[in-house]
Amino acid sequence: MGAAGNEIEIGKKDTAAEAGGDTLAAALELLWSERPAPKRGPKPALTLETIARAGMGLADADGLAAVTMQNVAAALGYTKMALYRYVPGKVELVALMTDIGFGAPPALPSGTEGWRPSLELWARRLFERFVAHPWTLEATVGIRPLGPNEVAWLEQAVQSLAGTGLPGAEKFDVAATLAGHVRATAQQSVGGDGKPEQAFHATVGLILDRHQDRYPALSAAFAEVAAHGGQDQALEFGLGRILDGVDLHIAATRERPRR
Amino acid sequence: MGAAGNEIEIGKKDTAAEAGGDTLAAALELLWSERPAPKRGPKPALTLETIARAGMGLADADGLAAVTMQNVAAALGYTKMALYRYVPGKVELVALMTDIGFGAPPALPSGTEGWRPSLELWARRLFERFVAHPWTLEATVGIRPLGPNEVAWLEQAVQSLAGTGLPGAEKFDVAATLAGHVRATAQQSVGGDGKPEQAFHATVGLILDRHQDRYPALSAAFAEVAAHGGQDQALEFGLGRILDGVDLHIAATRERPRR
DNA sequence: ACGGCACAGCGTCCATCATACACTGTATCC
DNA sequence: GGATACAGTGTATGATGGACGCTGTGCCGT
């Protein structure tokens, strides 16, 4: 399957592989508002923003699967084909929804000082966004275009590490690690259709009830998890450990600065 | 069209919400081999394993989107409806593929001692599994059934923490945090259709090229990332930080043991 | 021995979905 | 005052997951 694809595979745009190239570029254009702004013709009745918001409403309520071109259009009172005047395809629409769903990271309160409190706040806020729009978890797997807001979150995290003396690459790694932790935690605490319900723990508990013998260590550990309040502390625990480790690393870097 | 059509909403199984209940139970049955084993009738020509392997082949080659009932059946030389004699639906098939994709965690080499080397090895191996079958990333979003292998991975991680004196709930949290980190890292280093291509970094780089002014800290940091070998160390960096933090926490717990 | 029944595999049918394409009307520029 | 670019619509199409009923097969109880 090269660039041409002269094999079978006419018809639909694409299915899975190789779609990234074209779609990614189109989505980036959309997300970064690099669009020509038409001059002639009837005025557009809709906005990208309006459309995306409609999609978000559906996704928040009934999950990402409820976001069909039909449903989005119906929610706006238009036909689905009208949407294609604004969006190249569904993938791009979801990408737009996702970036809007994250929103810009709120500015850190003026009192916040030091990289650690900043990053803690950052992580908790990001977590809240994931919980508020659980479908963003589904929407952000695999290669995909990044929107301005998503990049802005990264920027803020890296900025928080300004005074640490870490090399830039490691600042980036810290941000990525934290984002990953937040993401993974959110993924475990959120149900498939969007409702937070400690889904992961519930499933594990269900299984261990029936197979304690097979997983002795896990069963013992999990009994204590259930006894305590569940997984509510999963975000904080990992966050604490990671930032402790980062702290250590910063200290070590200061003592033995890189050449 | 038949005469009877006055019912509301017969037909398809479900779309998004609430499907979890029924499907999850069915999938658990399948994954944990709690199936009755038929006595009468013709011998099944296929196996769950065979079917799942066929699906995995497609997913490995062309991504999860290539896994359609049609394609899987064709790969086996049967019609798609034959598959429904083995699998309740596609969701369950993918769940099965996923669990087989993880496989059982290999036993730790006999020389491995101490929780830290064990967990490091564990994390690296898990990472390899994600990279070997990138579609498992897509397949493991949202609420979903866990298979025996997936639970076995958790078991091994918790077991590695046996001598640490950590409370059970925290062992579990450590395992979850590590698994989350591995997952998130894999997600960033793997392309959408399954090819590892440092996708995330490539996209970020592309964007920052055009918007350096808007994200100064990130741009500066990222320049160094690009100068170095890319993101190959993302897994190890986060792993090091997390385990450092865990180490600290274990030491603290020993000094100030919980009641 | 044998007939019924449970079960394998298949063919057909259908609803849903993303998207292509052609058409109609409209607002702006020359 | 057109020509033209563009908005919204209607219809068509191919792919997909899945329901349902049919045909054959092989074990089990009689």
Coordinates of C-alpha atoms in Angstrom, one line a residue, chain A:
Chain A
M1 CA 0.0 0.0 0.0
G2 CA 2.0 3.0 -1.1
A3 CA 0.9 6.4 -2.0
A4 CA -1.3 5.4 -4.9
G5 CA -3.1 2.3 -3.8
N6 CA -4.1 1.1 -7.2
E7 CA -5.4 -2.1 -5.7
I8 CA -9.0 -2.6 -4.7
E9 CA -10.1 0.0 -2.2
I10 CA -12.0 2.5 -4.3
G11 CA -15.1 4.0 -2.9
K12 CA -14.9 5.2 0.6
K13 CA -12.3 7.6 1.7
D14 CA -10.3 5.2 3.6
T15 CA -10.7 2.7 6.3
A16 CA -7.8 2.6 8.7
A17 CA -4.3 2.6 7.4
E18 CA -2.6 5.5 5.7
A19 CA -5.6 7.8 6.3
G20 CA -3.5 9.7 8.7
G21 CA -1.6 11.7 6.1
D22 CA -4.4 13.5 4.4
T23 CA -6.8 13.6 7.3
L24 CA -4.2 14.8 9.7
A25 CA -3.3 17.7 7.5
A26 CA -7.0 18.7 7.0
A27 CA -7.6 18.4 10.6
L28 CA -4.7 20.6 11.5
E29 CA -5.9 23.2 9.1
L30 CA -9.3 23.2 10.8
L31 CA -7.9 23.2 14.3
W32 CA -5.5 26.0 13.8
S33 CA -8.1 28.1 11.9
E34 CA -6.1 28.2 8.7
R35 CA -9.1 28.5 6.6
P36 CA -9.6 30.9 3.7
A37 CA -12.8 32.6 4.9
P38 CA -15.1 32.8 1.9
K39 CA -16.1 36.1 0.4
R40 CA -18.9 35.4 -2.0
G41 CA -22.1 33.4 -1.7
P42 CA -24.6 33.1 1.1
K43 CA -23.6 33.6 4.6
P44 CA -22.8 30.5 6.5
A45 CA -25.5 29.8 9.1
L46 CA -23.3 27.8 11.3
T47 CA -19.9 28.0 12.8
L48 CA -17.3 25.4 13.5
E49 CA -17.7 26.3 17.1
T50 CA -21.5 25.8 17.0
I51 CA -21.1 22.5 15.3
A52 CA -18.5 21.3 17.6
R53 CA -20.5 22.3 20.6
A54 CA -23.5 20.4 19.4
G55 CA -21.3 17.3 19.0
M56 CA -19.9 17.8 22.5
G57 CA -23.4 17.9 23.9
L58 CA -24.2 14.6 22.3
A59 CA -20.9 13.0 23.4
D60 CA -21.2 14.3 26.9
A61 CA -24.7 12.9 27.2
D62 CA -24.6 9.6 25.3
G63 CA -21.0 8.9 24.6
L64 CA -18.9 9.3 21.5
A65 CA -20.9 6.7 19.6
A66 CA -23.9 9.0 19.7
V67 CA -21.9 11.6 17.6
T68 CA -23.0 10.8 14.1
M69 CA -23.2 13.3 11.4
Q70 CA -26.9 12.7 11.4
N71 CA -27.3 13.4 15.1
V72 CA -25.1 16.4 15.1
A73 CA -26.9 17.9 12.2
A74 CA -30.3 17.1 13.7
A75 CA -29.3 18.8 16.9
L76 CA -28.6 21.9 15.0
G77 CA -31.7 21.7 12.8
Y78 CA -29.9 21.0 9.6
T79 CA -29.2 18.1 7.3
K80 CA -26.1 16.1 7.8
M81 CA -24.7 17.0 4.4
A82 CA -24.7 20.7 5.5
L83 CA -22.0 19.9 8.0
Y84 CA -19.6 18.9 5.2
R85 CA -19.5 22.5 4.2
Y86 CA -17.7 23.2 7.4
V87 CA -15.9 20.0 8.2
P88 CA -14.0 17.7 5.9
G89 CA -15.2 14.6 7.7
K90 CA -16.2 13.2 11.0
V91 CA -12.6 12.6 12.1
E92 CA -11.9 16.3 11.9
L93 CA -15.1 17.1 13.7
V94 CA -14.2 14.9 16.6
A95 CA -10.7 16.4 16.7
L96 CA -12.2 19.8 16.9
M97 CA -14.6 18.7 19.7
T98 CA -11.6 17.3 21.5
D99 CA -9.6 20.4 21.5
I100 CA -12.5 22.5 22.6
G101 CA -13.3 19.9 25.2
F102 CA -9.9 20.4 26.8
G103 CA -10.2 24.2 26.5
A104 CA -7.3 26.5 27.3
P105 CA -5.6 25.7 30.6
P106 CA -6.7 28.3 33.2
A107 CA -3.9 30.6 34.2
L108 CA -2.3 29.6 37.5
P109 CA -3.5 31.6 40.4
S110 CA -1.1 34.4 41.2
G111 CA -0.2 32.9 44.5
T112 CA 1.1 29.7 43.0
E113 CA 4.9 29.4 43.3
G114 CA 7.3 26.6 42.8
W115 CA 7.1 24.0 40.1
R116 CA 5.5 21.3 42.3
P117 CA 2.3 23.1 43.4
S118 CA 1.9 24.3 39.8
L119 CA 2.2 20.9 38.4
E120 CA -0.1 19.4 41.0
L121 CA -2.8 22.0 40.1
W122 CA -2.2 21.4 36.5
A123 CA -2.6 17.7 36.8
R124 CA -5.8 18.0 38.8
R125 CA -7.3 20.4 36.4
L126 CA -6.5 18.2 33.4
F127 CA -8.0 15.3 35.2
E128 CA -11.2 17.3 35.7
R129 CA -11.3 18.0 32.0
F130 CA -11.1 14.3 31.2
V131 CA -13.8 13.5 33.7
A132 CA -16.0 16.3 32.4
H133 CA -15.7 15.0 28.8
P134 CA -14.8 11.3 29.1
W135 CA -15.1 10.8 25.4
T136 CA -11.9 12.7 24.9
L137 CA -10.2 9.5 26.2
E138 CA -11.6 7.6 23.2
A139 CA -11.0 10.4 20.9
T140 CA -7.3 10.8 21.7
V141 CA -5.9 7.3 20.9
G142 CA -3.5 6.8 18.1
I143 CA -1.9 9.3 15.8
R144 CA -4.0 12.5 15.7
P145 CA -3.8 16.2 15.2
L146 CA -3.2 18.3 18.2
G147 CA -5.2 21.5 18.7
P148 CA -4.1 24.8 20.1
N149 CA -5.6 24.1 23.5
E150 CA -3.9 20.7 23.9
V151 CA -0.6 22.3 23.1
A152 CA -1.3 25.1 25.5
W153 CA -1.7 22.5 28.3
L154 CA 1.7 21.2 27.5
E155 CA 3.2 24.6 27.3
Q156 CA 1.9 25.4 30.8
A157 CA 3.4 22.3 32.3
V158 CA 6.8 22.9 30.7
Q159 CA 6.6 26.5 31.8
S160 CA 6.1 25.4 35.4
L161 CA 9.4 23.7 35.3
A162 CA 11.3 26.8 34.2
G163 CA 13.3 27.3 37.3
T164 CA 14.3 23.7 37.9
G165 CA 17.4 23.6 35.8
L166 CA 16.3 20.5 34.0
P167 CA 17.3 20.1 30.4
G168 CA 14.5 20.9 28.0
A169 CA 14.0 17.4 26.9
E170 CA 13.4 16.3 30.4
K171 CA 10.9 19.0 31.1
F172 CA 9.1 17.7 28.1
D173 CA 9.3 14.2 29.5
V174 CA 8.0 15.2 32.9
A175 CA 5.0 16.9 31.2
A176 CA 4.4 13.9 29.1
T177 CA 4.7 11.5 32.1
L178 CA 2.2 13.6 34.1
A179 CA -0.2 13.9 31.3
G180 CA 0.0 10.2 30.8
H181 CA -0.7 9.5 34.4
V182 CA -3.7 11.8 34.5
R183 CA -5.0 10.2 31.3
A184 CA -4.5 6.7 32.5
T185 CA -6.1 7.4 35.9
A186 CA -9.1 9.1 34.3
Q187 CA -9.5 6.1 32.0
Q188 CA -9.8 3.8 35.0
S189 CA -12.2 5.9 36.9
V190 CA -14.6 6.6 34.1
G191 CA -17.2 4.3 32.6
G192 CA -17.4 3.4 29.0
D193 CA -20.4 5.6 28.2
G194 CA -19.1 8.4 30.1
K195 CA -20.3 8.1 33.6
P196 CA -17.7 8.0 36.3
E197 CA -18.3 4.8 38.2
Q198 CA -15.0 3.4 39.2
A199 CA -15.4 1.0 36.4
F200 CA -12.0 -0.5 36.5
H201 CA -12.1 -1.4 40.2
A202 CA -15.6 -2.8 39.9
T203 CA -14.5 -5.1 37.1
V204 CA -11.4 -6.2 38.9
G205 CA -13.4 -6.9 42.0
L206 CA -16.0 -8.9 40.1
I207 CA -13.3 -11.1 38.6
L208 CA -11.3 -11.6 41.8
D209 CA -14.4 -12.7 43.6
R210 CA -14.5 -15.7 41.3
H211 CA -10.7 -16.4 40.9
Q212 CA -9.1 -15.5 44.2
D213 CA -7.0 -18.6 44.2
R214 CA -5.5 -17.8 40.8
Y215 CA -4.3 -14.3 41.8
P216 CA -3.4 -14.5 45.5
A217 CA -1.3 -11.4 45.8
L218 CA -3.7 -9.2 43.8
S219 CA -6.7 -10.5 45.7
A220 CA -5.1 -9.7 49.0
A221 CA -4.1 -6.2 47.9
F222 CA -7.4 -5.6 46.3
A223 CA -9.3 -6.5 49.5
E224 CA -7.6 -3.5 51.1
V225 CA -8.5 -1.3 48.2
A226 CA -12.1 -2.2 48.5
A227 CA -12.0 -1.7 52.3
H228 CA -10.7 1.8 51.8
G229 CA -12.7 4.2 49.8
G230 CA -11.9 2.7 46.4
Q231 CA -9.7 4.3 43.9
D232 CA -10.4 7.9 44.6
Q233 CA -6.9 8.4 45.6
A234 CA -5.4 6.8 42.5
L235 CA -4.7 10.2 40.9
E236 CA -3.1 11.7 44.0
F237 CA -1.0 8.6 44.8
G238 CA 0.6 8.4 41.5
L239 CA 1.0 12.1 41.3
G240 CA 2.7 12.2 44.6
R241 CA 5.1 9.4 43.6
I242 CA 5.9 10.9 40.2
L243 CA 6.6 14.4 41.6
D244 CA 8.7 12.9 44.4
G245 CA 10.7 11.3 41.8
V246 CA 11.0 14.4 39.7
D247 CA 12.0 16.3 42.8
L248 CA 14.8 13.9 43.4
H249 CA 15.9 14.1 39.9
I250 CA 16.0 17.9 40.0
A251 CA 18.1 17.8 43.1
A252 CA 20.5 15.4 41.5
T253 CA 20.7 17.5 38.3
R254 CA 21.6 20.5 40.3
E255 CA 24.4 18.8 42.1
R256 CA 25.7 17.2 39.0
P257 CA 24.8 19.6 36.2
R258 CA 25.0 18.2 32.7
R259 CA 27.9 19.3 30.6

